[in-house]
Amino acid sequence: MAKKFDTNPLDPKYPERAKVKEAKTTALPSSNGSTTKFADPVDTEEQTRKFNEAEFESFNPDFQRDGVDPATYQPAKLYSEDPPGNKSLSIGSISLPENILTALPYIPFTYIGVVAGIIELIFIPKSEPKVRYHAAQGIAAHVAIWIVLSILGVLGWGSDLADVASWIFYVVTTIMLLVFAYKAWQGEAIHIATVQDLTDWLEERIKPQK
């Protein structure tokens, strides 16, 4: 019968077996806390080589020997060193920088922008998407402005207020186009969301000559 405080009440013979195991335990010999000492390392050559003055000078790139500068490595030019926007593209027999071609379609005076945009879409290949995109977007912006001015002009026949609105709209859009032309010349990205569909249509429909 197991007692109340027995550590293993399910096995009455557990205390007897534990005493037998304790009697069989073998104590290891004491080493008095000493540790085994490894053999001393063998003296070998120094791991770090020390250069003398002559050897150091031969490896020093700033060292001049006999008044002659050491030859320096010149890496090959793997890219064009021309600043962005200075790439020249040809329109027929005329070659113009890229930033000029991207700015011309936004010029508002005397239809310069529209004519320049159409010429660029005809002569600039599709391998130059940046120039073609600005050309199409410049034309689309001009077309949208013309449509609004035409509507205001029709309304202006019976209202002086429409004439004033048409004049204000013309001034504002002229300034806007000049700002776009300047930004394009600087190489900045320009996106006119209101004429995006017309821009895509013009760029797709007006195919470059081969």
Coordinates of C-alpha atoms in Angstrom, one line a residue:
M1 CA 0.0 0.0 0.0
A2 CA 1.5 3.3 -1.0
K3 CA 2.0 6.0 1.5
K4 CA 0.6 9.5 1.3
F5 CA 3.9 11.2 0.5
D6 CA 5.5 8.5 -1.6
T7 CA 7.2 10.1 -4.7
N8 CA 6.0 7.3 -6.9
P9 CA 2.7 5.8 -5.5
L10 CA 2.2 3.7 -8.6
D11 CA 5.3 1.6 -8.0
P12 CA 5.9 0.4 -4.4
K13 CA 9.2 -1.2 -5.3
Y14 CA 10.8 2.0 -6.7
P15 CA 12.7 2.9 -3.5
E16 CA 14.5 -0.5 -3.4
R17 CA 15.5 -0.3 -7.1
A18 CA 16.8 3.2 -6.5
K19 CA 19.1 2.1 -3.7
V20 CA 20.5 -0.7 -5.9
K21 CA 21.3 1.8 -8.7
E22 CA 23.0 4.2 -6.2
A23 CA 25.2 1.3 -4.9
K24 CA 26.4 0.6 -8.5
T25 CA 27.4 4.2 -9.2
T26 CA 31.1 4.5 -9.9
A27 CA 32.9 7.7 -8.8
L28 CA 35.5 9.0 -11.3
P29 CA 39.0 9.7 -10.0
S30 CA 39.7 13.2 -8.9
S31 CA 42.1 15.3 -11.0
N32 CA 42.6 17.9 -8.3
G33 CA 41.3 20.6 -10.8
S34 CA 44.3 20.5 -13.0
T35 CA 44.0 20.9 -16.8
T36 CA 46.0 19.2 -19.5
K37 CA 48.5 21.6 -21.1
F38 CA 48.9 21.5 -24.8
A39 CA 52.3 21.4 -26.4
D40 CA 54.0 24.8 -27.0
P41 CA 53.8 26.0 -30.6
V42 CA 56.8 25.6 -32.8
D43 CA 58.5 28.8 -33.8
T44 CA 57.9 29.4 -37.5
E45 CA 58.3 32.2 -40.0
E46 CA 56.3 35.4 -39.3
Q47 CA 52.7 35.3 -40.6
T48 CA 52.9 38.9 -41.7
R49 CA 55.7 39.8 -44.0
K50 CA 57.5 43.1 -43.4
F51 CA 58.5 45.0 -46.5
N52 CA 61.7 47.0 -46.5
E53 CA 61.8 50.5 -47.9
A54 CA 62.7 49.5 -51.5
E55 CA 60.0 47.0 -51.7
F56 CA 57.4 49.4 -50.2
E57 CA 58.3 52.0 -52.8
S58 CA 57.9 49.6 -55.6
F59 CA 54.3 49.0 -54.6
N60 CA 53.4 52.6 -53.7
P61 CA 51.5 54.2 -56.7
D62 CA 52.5 57.7 -55.6
F63 CA 56.2 56.9 -55.6
Q64 CA 58.3 58.5 -58.4
R65 CA 61.4 56.7 -59.4
D66 CA 64.0 58.6 -61.4
G67 CA 61.6 61.5 -61.8
V68 CA 59.2 59.3 -63.9
D69 CA 55.6 58.9 -62.8
P70 CA 54.4 55.3 -62.7
A71 CA 51.9 54.3 -65.3
T72 CA 48.3 54.5 -64.2
Y73 CA 45.5 52.2 -65.3
Q74 CA 43.0 53.7 -67.7
P75 CA 39.7 51.9 -67.7
A76 CA 37.9 51.5 -71.0
K77 CA 35.0 53.8 -71.7
L78 CA 32.0 51.6 -71.5
Y79 CA 29.4 54.3 -71.8
S80 CA 28.8 57.6 -73.4
E81 CA 30.2 60.5 -71.4
D82 CA 27.8 63.0 -73.1
P83 CA 25.4 64.6 -70.7
P84 CA 21.7 63.6 -71.0
G85 CA 19.9 65.5 -73.7
N86 CA 23.0 66.1 -75.8
K87 CA 22.5 63.1 -78.1
S88 CA 22.0 64.2 -81.6
L89 CA 19.3 62.9 -83.8
S90 CA 18.8 63.4 -87.5
I91 CA 15.6 64.7 -89.2
G92 CA 16.4 64.3 -92.9
S93 CA 19.6 66.1 -93.5
I94 CA 19.3 68.2 -90.2
S95 CA 20.9 66.9 -87.0
L96 CA 19.6 68.4 -83.7
P97 CA 20.2 67.7 -80.0
E98 CA 17.6 65.6 -78.3
N99 CA 16.6 68.2 -75.8
I100 CA 15.9 70.7 -78.6
L101 CA 13.7 68.1 -80.4
T102 CA 11.7 67.4 -77.2
A103 CA 11.1 71.1 -76.6
L104 CA 10.1 72.2 -80.1
P105 CA 6.6 70.5 -80.1
Y106 CA 5.5 72.7 -77.2
I107 CA 6.4 76.1 -78.8
P108 CA 3.1 77.9 -79.2
F109 CA 3.8 80.7 -81.7
T110 CA 2.9 80.5 -85.4
Y111 CA 2.2 76.8 -85.3
I112 CA 5.9 76.0 -84.8
G113 CA 5.0 73.3 -82.2
V114 CA 2.5 71.5 -84.3
V115 CA 4.6 71.5 -87.5
A116 CA 7.7 70.4 -85.5
G117 CA 5.8 67.6 -83.8
I118 CA 4.5 66.2 -87.1
I119 CA 7.9 66.3 -88.7
E120 CA 9.4 64.5 -85.7
L121 CA 6.8 61.8 -85.7
I122 CA 7.5 61.3 -89.5
F123 CA 11.3 61.2 -89.3
I124 CA 12.2 60.0 -85.8
P125 CA 12.2 56.2 -85.6
K126 CA 10.4 54.3 -82.8
S127 CA 13.7 53.4 -81.3
E128 CA 13.6 57.0 -79.9
P129 CA 10.4 56.8 -77.8
K130 CA 11.2 59.9 -75.7
V131 CA 11.3 62.3 -78.6
R132 CA 8.3 60.7 -80.3
Y133 CA 6.3 60.9 -77.0
H134 CA 7.0 64.6 -76.6
A135 CA 6.2 65.2 -80.3
A136 CA 2.8 63.5 -80.0
Q137 CA 2.0 65.1 -76.6
G138 CA 2.9 68.6 -78.0
I139 CA 0.5 68.1 -80.9
A140 CA -2.2 66.8 -78.7
A141 CA -1.9 69.8 -76.3
H142 CA -2.2 72.2 -79.3
V143 CA -5.2 70.4 -80.6
A144 CA -7.0 70.5 -77.2
I145 CA -6.2 74.3 -76.9
W146 CA -7.6 75.0 -80.4
I147 CA -10.8 73.1 -79.6
V148 CA -11.4 75.1 -76.4
L149 CA -10.6 78.4 -78.2
S150 CA -13.0 77.5 -81.0
I151 CA -15.8 76.8 -78.6
L152 CA -15.1 80.1 -76.7
G153 CA -15.0 81.9 -80.0
V154 CA -18.4 80.7 -81.0
L155 CA -19.8 81.6 -77.6
G156 CA -18.1 85.0 -77.9
W157 CA -20.4 86.1 -80.8
G158 CA -23.2 86.8 -78.3
S159 CA -21.3 87.5 -75.1
D160 CA -18.4 89.8 -74.3
L161 CA -17.6 87.6 -71.3
A162 CA -16.8 84.7 -73.6
D163 CA -14.3 87.0 -75.5
V164 CA -12.6 87.8 -72.2
A165 CA -12.5 84.2 -71.2
S166 CA -11.0 83.2 -74.6
W167 CA -8.3 85.8 -74.2
I168 CA -7.4 84.7 -70.7
F169 CA -7.4 81.1 -71.7
Y170 CA -5.1 81.9 -74.7
V171 CA -2.6 83.7 -72.4
V172 CA -2.6 81.0 -69.8
T173 CA -2.1 78.2 -72.3
T174 CA 0.6 80.1 -74.1
I175 CA 2.5 80.5 -70.8
M176 CA 1.9 76.8 -70.0
L177 CA 3.3 75.7 -73.3
L178 CA 6.4 77.8 -72.8
V179 CA 6.9 76.2 -69.4
F180 CA 6.5 72.7 -70.9
A181 CA 9.0 73.6 -73.6
Y182 CA 11.5 74.8 -71.0
K183 CA 11.1 71.7 -68.9
A184 CA 11.4 69.4 -71.9
W185 CA 14.6 71.3 -72.9
Q186 CA 15.9 70.7 -69.3
G187 CA 15.2 66.9 -69.7
E188 CA 12.3 66.9 -67.1
A189 CA 9.4 64.5 -67.5
I190 CA 6.2 66.0 -68.7
H191 CA 2.8 64.2 -68.6
I192 CA -0.4 65.9 -69.6
A193 CA -3.1 63.5 -68.4
T194 CA -6.0 65.3 -70.2
V195 CA -4.6 64.5 -73.7
Q196 CA -3.1 61.1 -72.9
D197 CA -5.5 59.2 -75.2
L198 CA -4.9 61.6 -78.1
T199 CA -1.1 61.4 -77.5
D200 CA -1.1 57.6 -77.7
W201 CA -3.3 57.7 -80.9
L202 CA -1.0 60.2 -82.7
E203 CA 2.1 58.3 -81.8
E204 CA 0.6 55.1 -83.1
R205 CA -1.0 56.5 -86.2
I206 CA 1.8 58.6 -87.5
K207 CA 4.5 56.1 -88.4
P208 CA 8.1 57.0 -89.1
Q209 CA 9.4 56.7 -92.7
K210 CA 11.8 53.8 -93.2

